[in-house]
């Protein structure tokens, strides 16, 4: 048993961290927009159960060498690192480098990638344990294990670990349905003003929160393994609880703009109206809000309620301008529904951003289907129509990303479409799949045209976050790359 175990005194030092930048993309490092809500929830819950434990939050806004050196100086007893698919390989490298120098430090890996691929993490890294699913309850039990209060890891639900050279995965832990049980994220762990915020905003400082967890839909491109381990897939905080966190963010931390990062604020309209009323009652006239909506459930009352509470911007996932595609990927949305939702929101003077995905892929009856370039052109024309009519203000235009844990990832593997052997090294705007009878040059060309539309329209509409200039510059370089490559391939 490691020396750190049975350390029941309260001076355990726990480091909560995100992975460092990827060394392969030194020209494309961009600061995290916001801190990790998952880690901040873990910190607050840890302090609830173990008030005397020392906790530190460390954002991985640096490359591997500096990252590891900084952690070695901190010399924590326990490290909790939150890992997604997109930063998984750098996280694995960091864990291994840390373990070389601090063999007795207990390293816990959590997050989406630890949930979808715990075996890969434990095979490739020297991490001690992976947390599968939500971490609040599991993390407390792991601390009790480290302190010797729980004798066997086997008795902890929702983890994966090594035992006698085998990887053990314990029974899954059910999701907590009463989200009000958890204390608010531990905002004292970070300096909110250090974070640049979202790409579009009106006021600073800006911060995120989540009013709910999960999504009731099952789009084939979505990978949300943490919140789909068990039903219900969508869980809500109470309006009263949300109201109090908003009050805290504004009054205690001086936040001026708040972005609800939850999927689909409008799934339960009765609940949504109640949340809006509660925030409106706070009478914060100088505070701005943003959120994400599902276009199938936008009403006049919803738009009015959002506007009254201070909402100036919402995101909707349009995904495609082809109804056949929307039906086939499980979007539960119609083209008519998108137009209607945008019209309602614009009547209430709320700006709307639309997410669009290029070259959707799906399967039916064991056969492969995908969007052709003509289909993608149709989506581009639909985006142009919405922009021209003033129904959209901003667009996001990107290739499909077949993330592990999603159904489309399995389809891509099944039909041998993946071109990047090490998909975990993917970087934003990369192409990672090929399609039969679709030339790479034409895919890059339509990507370039959509990115041009995205960029020019953002400049026209305003509210662009100037703290994101490095990200904007990188997007311009990517556009130039696609323009040159598609031209040379003719």
mmCIF file of C-alpha atoms in Angstrom, residues 70-360:
data_model
loop_
_atom_site.group_PDB
_atom_site.id
_atom_site.type_symbol
_atom_site.label_atom_id
_atom_site.label_comp_id
_atom_site.label_asym_id
_atom_site.label_seq_id
_atom_site.Cartn_x
_atom_site.Cartn_y
_atom_site.Cartn_z
ATOM 1 C CA UNK A 70 5.191 23.320 -11.671
ATOM 2 C CA UNK A 71 3.409 20.280 -10.256
ATOM 3 C CA UNK A 72 6.629 18.797 -8.897
ATOM 4 C CA UNK A 73 7.221 22.039 -6.961
ATOM 5 C CA UNK A 74 3.709 21.816 -5.517
ATOM 6 C CA UNK A 75 4.401 18.236 -4.380
ATOM 7 C CA UNK A 76 0.750 17.194 -3.891
ATOM 8 C CA UNK A 77 -0.295 13.959 -2.186
ATOM 9 C CA UNK A 78 -3.172 13.470 -4.634
ATOM 10 C CA UNK A 79 -3.688 14.731 -8.183
ATOM 11 C CA UNK A 80 -7.128 14.846 -9.805
ATOM 12 C CA UNK A 81 -6.912 15.535 -13.537
ATOM 13 C CA UNK A 82 -9.957 16.009 -15.768
ATOM 14 C CA UNK A 83 -9.406 14.607 -19.254
ATOM 15 C CA UNK A 84 -11.403 14.859 -22.464
ATOM 16 C CA UNK A 85 -10.821 12.984 -25.699
ATOM 17 C CA UNK A 86 -9.102 16.004 -27.237
ATOM 18 C CA UNK A 87 -6.442 16.448 -24.548
ATOM 19 C CA UNK A 88 -6.080 12.785 -23.564
ATOM 20 C CA UNK A 89 -2.649 12.089 -25.042
ATOM 21 C CA UNK A 90 -1.020 15.095 -23.420
ATOM 22 C CA UNK A 91 -2.691 14.134 -20.141
ATOM 23 C CA UNK A 92 -1.222 10.625 -20.392
ATOM 24 C CA UNK A 93 2.252 12.030 -21.071
ATOM 25 C CA UNK A 94 1.905 14.370 -18.109
ATOM 26 C CA UNK A 95 0.775 11.598 -15.758
ATOM 27 C CA UNK A 96 3.726 9.418 -16.747
ATOM 28 C CA UNK A 97 6.265 12.218 -16.338
ATOM 29 C CA UNK A 98 4.844 13.132 -12.936
ATOM 30 C CA UNK A 99 4.877 9.509 -11.789
ATOM 31 C CA UNK A 100 8.556 9.169 -12.723
ATOM 32 C CA UNK A 101 9.370 11.820 -10.141
ATOM 33 C CA UNK A 102 6.567 11.378 -7.594
ATOM 34 C CA UNK A 103 5.865 7.657 -7.431
ATOM 35 C CA UNK A 104 3.904 7.922 -4.189
ATOM 36 C CA UNK A 105 1.495 10.588 -5.406
ATOM 37 C CA UNK A 106 -1.967 9.108 -5.970
ATOM 38 C CA UNK A 107 -3.227 10.159 -9.422
ATOM 39 C CA UNK A 108 -6.941 10.098 -10.219
ATOM 40 C CA UNK A 109 -8.085 10.609 -13.813
ATOM 41 C CA UNK A 110 -11.668 11.690 -14.452
ATOM 42 C CA UNK A 111 -13.747 13.365 -17.131
ATOM 43 C CA UNK A 112 -15.295 12.172 -20.416
ATOM 44 C CA UNK A 113 -12.271 10.217 -21.636
ATOM 45 C CA UNK A 114 -11.825 8.390 -18.340
ATOM 46 C CA UNK A 115 -15.482 7.376 -18.612
ATOM 47 C CA UNK A 116 -15.411 6.222 -22.244
ATOM 48 C CA UNK A 117 -11.890 4.727 -22.314
ATOM 49 C CA UNK A 118 -10.602 3.835 -18.817
ATOM 50 C CA UNK A 119 -8.745 0.751 -20.074
ATOM 51 C CA UNK A 120 -6.756 2.825 -22.572
ATOM 52 C CA UNK A 121 -5.734 5.317 -19.885
ATOM 53 C CA UNK A 122 -4.643 2.590 -17.471
ATOM 54 C CA UNK A 123 -2.732 0.721 -20.186
ATOM 55 C CA UNK A 124 -0.931 3.801 -21.489
ATOM 56 C CA UNK A 125 -0.333 5.657 -18.230
ATOM 57 C CA UNK A 126 0.712 5.101 -14.626
ATOM 58 C CA UNK A 127 -2.446 6.685 -13.250
ATOM 59 C CA UNK A 128 -3.737 4.928 -10.137
ATOM 60 C CA UNK A 129 -7.440 5.048 -10.875
ATOM 61 C CA UNK A 130 -10.011 6.304 -13.385
ATOM 62 C CA UNK A 131 -13.355 7.721 -12.293
ATOM 63 C CA UNK A 132 -16.200 6.551 -14.537
ATOM 64 C CA UNK A 133 -19.119 8.962 -14.629
ATOM 65 C CA UNK A 134 -19.808 11.904 -12.335
ATOM 66 C CA UNK A 135 -17.092 12.378 -9.781
ATOM 67 C CA UNK A 136 -18.537 14.013 -6.669
ATOM 68 C CA UNK A 137 -19.506 10.894 -4.700
ATOM 69 C CA UNK A 138 -16.785 8.679 -6.146
ATOM 70 C CA UNK A 139 -14.044 11.169 -5.354
ATOM 71 C CA UNK A 140 -15.070 11.354 -1.694
ATOM 72 C CA UNK A 141 -14.892 7.568 -1.425
ATOM 73 C CA UNK A 142 -11.482 7.543 -3.094
ATOM 74 C CA UNK A 143 -10.269 10.056 -0.506
ATOM 75 C CA UNK A 144 -11.590 7.767 2.214
ATOM 76 C CA UNK A 145 -9.678 4.916 0.582
ATOM 77 C CA UNK A 146 -6.470 6.976 0.548
ATOM 78 C CA UNK A 147 -7.059 7.854 4.210
ATOM 79 C CA UNK A 148 -7.602 4.175 5.085
ATOM 80 C CA UNK A 149 -11.301 4.593 5.934
ATOM 81 C CA UNK A 150 -12.301 2.330 3.024
ATOM 82 C CA UNK A 151 -10.119 -0.773 2.875
ATOM 83 C CA UNK A 152 -10.701 -2.006 -0.676
ATOM 84 C CA UNK A 153 -11.006 -0.106 -3.932
ATOM 85 C CA UNK A 154 -13.213 -2.936 -5.162
ATOM 86 C CA UNK A 155 -15.944 -1.592 -2.880
ATOM 87 C CA UNK A 156 -16.040 1.793 -4.638
ATOM 88 C CA UNK A 157 -18.548 2.027 -7.471
ATOM 89 C CA UNK A 158 -17.705 3.750 -10.727
ATOM 90 C CA UNK A 159 -13.932 3.332 -10.952
ATOM 91 C CA UNK A 160 -11.303 1.409 -12.915
ATOM 92 C CA UNK A 161 -7.916 0.429 -11.473
ATOM 93 C CA UNK A 162 -5.175 -2.195 -11.707
ATOM 94 C CA UNK A 163 -5.114 -5.236 -9.492
ATOM 95 C CA UNK A 164 -2.576 -8.033 -9.946
ATOM 96 C CA UNK A 165 -1.774 -6.782 -13.459
ATOM 97 C CA UNK A 166 -5.434 -6.804 -14.437
ATOM 98 C CA UNK A 167 -7.736 -3.855 -14.981
ATOM 99 C CA UNK A 168 -10.735 -3.983 -12.676
ATOM 100 C CA UNK A 169 -13.893 -2.007 -13.494
ATOM 101 C CA UNK A 170 -16.341 -1.808 -10.610
ATOM 102 C CA UNK A 171 -20.146 -1.618 -11.012
ATOM 103 C CA UNK A 172 -21.381 1.723 -12.327
ATOM 104 C CA UNK A 173 -22.581 4.394 -9.960
ATOM 105 C CA UNK A 174 -26.083 5.762 -10.536
ATOM 106 C CA UNK A 175 -26.339 9.447 -11.357
ATOM 107 C CA UNK A 176 -27.453 11.807 -8.608
ATOM 108 C CA UNK A 177 -30.947 13.099 -9.371
ATOM 109 C CA UNK A 178 -31.000 15.812 -6.690
ATOM 110 C CA UNK A 179 -28.374 18.224 -8.003
ATOM 111 C CA UNK A 180 -29.153 20.730 -5.252
ATOM 112 C CA UNK A 181 -27.277 18.414 -2.872
ATOM 113 C CA UNK A 182 -23.987 19.612 -4.304
ATOM 114 C CA UNK A 183 -22.484 22.920 -3.178
ATOM 115 C CA UNK A 184 -21.763 25.547 -5.828
ATOM 116 C CA UNK A 185 -18.447 25.289 -7.692
ATOM 117 C CA UNK A 186 -15.559 26.531 -5.567
ATOM 118 C CA UNK A 187 -15.017 29.849 -7.334
ATOM 119 C CA UNK A 188 -12.441 30.927 -4.741
ATOM 120 C CA UNK A 189 -10.016 28.481 -6.355
ATOM 121 C CA UNK A 190 -9.664 30.628 -9.500
ATOM 122 C CA UNK A 191 -9.361 34.248 -10.524
ATOM 123 C CA UNK A 192 -12.364 34.695 -12.801
ATOM 124 C CA UNK A 193 -10.770 37.710 -14.487
ATOM 125 C CA UNK A 194 -7.908 35.518 -15.748
ATOM 126 C CA UNK A 195 -10.207 33.723 -18.205
ATOM 127 C CA UNK A 196 -10.890 35.270 -21.629
ATOM 128 C CA UNK A 197 -14.482 34.063 -21.859
ATOM 129 C CA UNK A 198 -16.547 33.006 -24.863
ATOM 130 C CA UNK A 199 -15.887 34.153 -28.440
ATOM 131 C CA UNK A 200 -18.874 36.516 -28.379
ATOM 132 C CA UNK A 201 -19.732 38.621 -25.359
ATOM 133 C CA UNK A 202 -20.971 42.034 -24.287
ATOM 134 C CA UNK A 203 -19.491 42.439 -20.814
ATOM 135 C CA UNK A 204 -16.602 41.271 -18.669
ATOM 136 C CA UNK A 205 -15.772 39.488 -16.493
ATOM 137 C CA UNK A 206 -17.724 36.534 -17.835
ATOM 138 C CA UNK A 207 -18.285 33.104 -16.293
ATOM 139 C CA UNK A 208 -20.210 29.907 -16.964
ATOM 140 C CA UNK A 209 -22.525 27.801 -14.834
ATOM 141 C CA UNK A 210 -24.799 24.828 -15.498
ATOM 142 C CA UNK A 211 -28.504 24.863 -14.694
ATOM 143 C CA UNK A 212 -28.883 21.176 -15.556
ATOM 144 C CA UNK A 213 -26.832 18.133 -16.469
ATOM 145 C CA UNK A 214 -27.212 15.929 -19.521
ATOM 146 C CA UNK A 215 -29.356 15.841 -22.642
ATOM 147 C CA UNK A 216 -32.499 13.787 -23.375
ATOM 148 C CA UNK A 217 -31.636 13.339 -27.059
ATOM 149 C CA UNK A 218 -29.295 10.858 -28.696
ATOM 150 C CA UNK A 219 -27.748 12.500 -31.768
ATOM 151 C CA UNK A 220 -25.331 10.102 -33.436
ATOM 152 C CA UNK A 221 -22.417 12.589 -33.397
ATOM 153 C CA UNK A 222 -22.657 13.359 -29.687
ATOM 154 C CA UNK A 223 -20.416 11.713 -27.119
ATOM 155 C CA UNK A 224 -21.488 12.475 -23.570
ATOM 156 C CA UNK A 225 -20.465 9.328 -21.691
ATOM 157 C CA UNK A 226 -20.444 10.888 -18.224
ATOM 158 C CA UNK A 227 -24.114 11.863 -18.247
ATOM 159 C CA UNK A 228 -25.457 8.878 -20.183
ATOM 160 C CA UNK A 229 -24.345 6.131 -17.860
ATOM 161 C CA UNK A 230 -27.864 5.796 -16.490
ATOM 162 C CA UNK A 231 -31.303 7.379 -16.727
ATOM 163 C CA UNK A 232 -32.556 10.027 -16.483
ATOM 164 C CA UNK A 233 -30.307 11.544 -19.129
ATOM 165 C CA UNK A 234 -31.455 15.066 -18.221
ATOM 166 C CA UNK A 235 -31.473 16.327 -14.617
ATOM 167 C CA UNK A 236 -32.364 19.790 -13.388
ATOM 168 C CA UNK A 237 -31.303 21.998 -10.517
ATOM 169 C CA UNK A 238 -34.122 23.805 -8.755
ATOM 170 C CA UNK A 239 -34.851 27.394 -9.864
ATOM 171 C CA UNK A 240 -34.179 28.545 -6.290
ATOM 172 C CA UNK A 241 -30.748 26.895 -6.251
ATOM 173 C CA UNK A 242 -29.864 28.437 -9.617
ATOM 174 C CA UNK A 243 -31.015 31.861 -8.472
ATOM 175 C CA UNK A 244 -28.705 31.711 -5.463
ATOM 176 C CA UNK A 245 -25.671 30.784 -7.560
ATOM 177 C CA UNK A 246 -26.361 33.670 -9.942
ATOM 178 C CA UNK A 247 -26.613 35.988 -6.937
ATOM 179 C CA UNK A 248 -23.281 34.669 -5.645
ATOM 180 C CA UNK A 249 -21.483 35.073 -8.987
ATOM 181 C CA UNK A 250 -22.671 38.673 -9.308
ATOM 182 C CA UNK A 251 -22.486 39.903 -5.728
ATOM 183 C CA UNK A 252 -19.394 38.066 -4.467
ATOM 184 C CA UNK A 253 -17.313 37.675 -7.614
ATOM 185 C CA UNK A 254 -18.353 40.688 -9.687
ATOM 186 C CA UNK A 255 -19.377 38.701 -12.772
ATOM 187 C CA UNK A 256 -21.089 40.823 -15.440
ATOM 188 C CA UNK A 257 -21.994 38.194 -18.037
ATOM 189 C CA UNK A 258 -23.132 34.629 -17.341
ATOM 190 C CA UNK A 259 -23.262 31.765 -19.846
ATOM 191 C CA UNK A 260 -25.404 28.723 -19.046
ATOM 192 C CA UNK A 261 -23.268 25.906 -20.494
ATOM 193 C CA UNK A 262 -26.020 23.327 -20.072
ATOM 194 C CA UNK A 263 -27.396 21.516 -23.096
ATOM 195 C CA UNK A 264 -30.850 22.749 -24.105
ATOM 196 C CA UNK A 265 -32.164 25.161 -21.487
ATOM 197 C CA UNK A 266 -35.691 24.755 -22.926
ATOM 198 C CA UNK A 267 -36.383 21.008 -22.607
ATOM 199 C CA UNK A 268 -38.838 21.556 -19.740
ATOM 200 C CA UNK A 269 -40.547 24.869 -20.461
ATOM 201 C CA UNK A 270 -42.320 25.116 -17.104
ATOM 202 C CA UNK A 271 -38.985 24.764 -15.320
ATOM 203 C CA UNK A 272 -37.318 27.210 -17.763
ATOM 204 C CA UNK A 273 -39.969 29.863 -17.141
ATOM 205 C CA UNK A 274 -39.479 29.479 -13.396
ATOM 206 C CA UNK A 275 -35.692 29.853 -13.712
ATOM 207 C CA UNK A 276 -36.129 33.012 -15.797
ATOM 208 C CA UNK A 277 -38.552 34.517 -13.272
ATOM 209 C CA UNK A 278 -36.189 33.804 -10.407
ATOM 210 C CA UNK A 279 -33.253 35.498 -12.134
ATOM 211 C CA UNK A 280 -35.446 38.420 -13.182
ATOM 212 C CA UNK A 281 -36.442 38.905 -9.538
ATOM 213 C CA UNK A 282 -32.800 39.546 -8.678
ATOM 214 C CA UNK A 283 -33.149 42.830 -10.595
ATOM 215 C CA UNK A 284 -29.576 42.760 -11.926
ATOM 216 C CA UNK A 285 -30.177 45.252 -14.718
ATOM 217 C CA UNK A 286 -26.531 45.431 -15.809
ATOM 218 C CA UNK A 287 -25.969 41.656 -16.103
ATOM 219 C CA UNK A 288 -26.060 39.829 -19.463
ATOM 220 C CA UNK A 289 -26.911 36.169 -20.060
ATOM 221 C CA UNK A 290 -26.315 33.566 -22.761
ATOM 222 C CA UNK A 291 -27.633 30.005 -23.103
ATOM 223 C CA UNK A 292 -28.168 27.086 -25.485
ATOM 224 C CA UNK A 293 -31.583 26.082 -26.834
ATOM 225 C CA UNK A 294 -33.116 23.251 -28.836
ATOM 226 C CA UNK A 295 -34.893 24.803 -31.812
ATOM 227 C CA UNK A 296 -37.848 22.404 -31.577
ATOM 228 C CA UNK A 297 -39.177 23.931 -28.346
ATOM 229 C CA UNK A 298 -38.912 27.717 -28.652
ATOM 230 C CA UNK A 299 -42.061 29.664 -27.749
ATOM 231 C CA UNK A 300 -42.988 33.329 -27.542
ATOM 232 C CA UNK A 301 -43.217 33.027 -23.762
ATOM 233 C CA UNK A 302 -39.758 31.478 -23.566
ATOM 234 C CA UNK A 303 -38.182 34.213 -25.689
ATOM 235 C CA UNK A 304 -39.967 36.903 -23.658
ATOM 236 C CA UNK A 305 -38.835 35.321 -20.385
ATOM 237 C CA UNK A 306 -35.230 35.051 -21.563
ATOM 238 C CA UNK A 307 -35.205 38.675 -22.667
ATOM 239 C CA UNK A 308 -36.626 39.904 -19.358
ATOM 240 C CA UNK A 309 -33.889 38.155 -17.387
ATOM 241 C CA UNK A 310 -31.205 39.804 -19.539
ATOM 242 C CA UNK A 311 -30.450 37.213 -22.237
ATOM 243 C CA UNK A 312 -28.878 38.782 -25.324
ATOM 244 C CA UNK A 313 -27.523 35.670 -27.109
ATOM 245 C CA UNK A 314 -28.516 32.018 -27.571
ATOM 246 C CA UNK A 315 -26.955 29.110 -29.454
ATOM 247 C CA UNK A 316 -28.983 26.529 -31.363
ATOM 248 C CA UNK A 317 -27.679 23.385 -33.014
ATOM 249 C CA UNK A 318 -28.859 23.551 -36.629
ATOM 250 C CA UNK A 319 -26.287 20.953 -37.769
ATOM 251 C CA UNK A 320 -27.565 20.547 -41.358
ATOM 252 C CA UNK A 321 -29.776 22.143 -43.986
ATOM 253 C CA UNK A 322 -31.007 18.748 -45.148
ATOM 254 C CA UNK A 323 -34.065 17.220 -43.527
ATOM 255 C CA UNK A 324 -33.017 13.680 -44.436
ATOM 256 C CA UNK A 325 -29.782 14.223 -42.535
ATOM 257 C CA UNK A 326 -31.510 15.645 -39.468
ATOM 258 C CA UNK A 327 -33.860 12.650 -39.362
ATOM 259 C CA UNK A 328 -31.042 10.149 -39.881
ATOM 260 C CA UNK A 329 -28.703 11.486 -37.174
ATOM 261 C CA UNK A 330 -31.464 11.623 -34.555
ATOM 262 C CA UNK A 331 -31.587 15.407 -34.194
ATOM 263 C CA UNK A 332 -35.346 15.544 -33.481
ATOM 264 C CA UNK A 333 -35.590 18.766 -35.456
ATOM 265 C CA UNK A 334 -37.059 20.080 -38.697
ATOM 266 C CA UNK A 335 -35.824 22.779 -41.055
ATOM 267 C CA UNK A 336 -39.150 24.553 -40.536
ATOM 268 C CA UNK A 337 -38.634 24.334 -36.773
ATOM 269 C CA UNK A 338 -35.239 26.052 -37.074
ATOM 270 C CA UNK A 339 -36.698 28.942 -39.070
ATOM 271 C CA UNK A 340 -39.636 29.302 -36.683
ATOM 272 C CA UNK A 341 -37.394 29.305 -33.597
ATOM 273 C CA UNK A 342 -35.125 31.959 -35.083
ATOM 274 C CA UNK A 343 -38.097 34.162 -36.026
ATOM 275 C CA UNK A 344 -39.456 34.039 -32.478
ATOM 276 C CA UNK A 345 -36.093 34.853 -30.904
ATOM 277 C CA UNK A 346 -35.461 37.734 -33.293
ATOM 278 C CA UNK A 347 -38.863 39.235 -32.526
ATOM 279 C CA UNK A 348 -37.609 39.589 -28.972
ATOM 280 C CA UNK A 349 -34.285 41.067 -30.126
ATOM 281 C CA UNK A 350 -32.169 38.124 -28.994
ATOM 282 C CA UNK A 351 -29.078 37.376 -31.081
ATOM 283 C CA UNK A 352 -28.824 33.813 -32.374
ATOM 284 C CA UNK A 353 -25.782 31.684 -33.185
ATOM 285 C CA UNK A 354 -26.136 28.485 -35.204
ATOM 286 C CA UNK A 355 -23.891 25.415 -35.070
ATOM 287 C CA UNK A 356 -23.398 23.683 -38.450
ATOM 288 C CA UNK A 357 -21.592 20.383 -39.089
ATOM 289 C CA UNK A 358 -20.163 19.370 -42.481
ATOM 290 C CA UNK A 359 -20.388 15.875 -43.962
ATOM 291 C CA UNK A 360 -22.595 14.003 -41.545
#
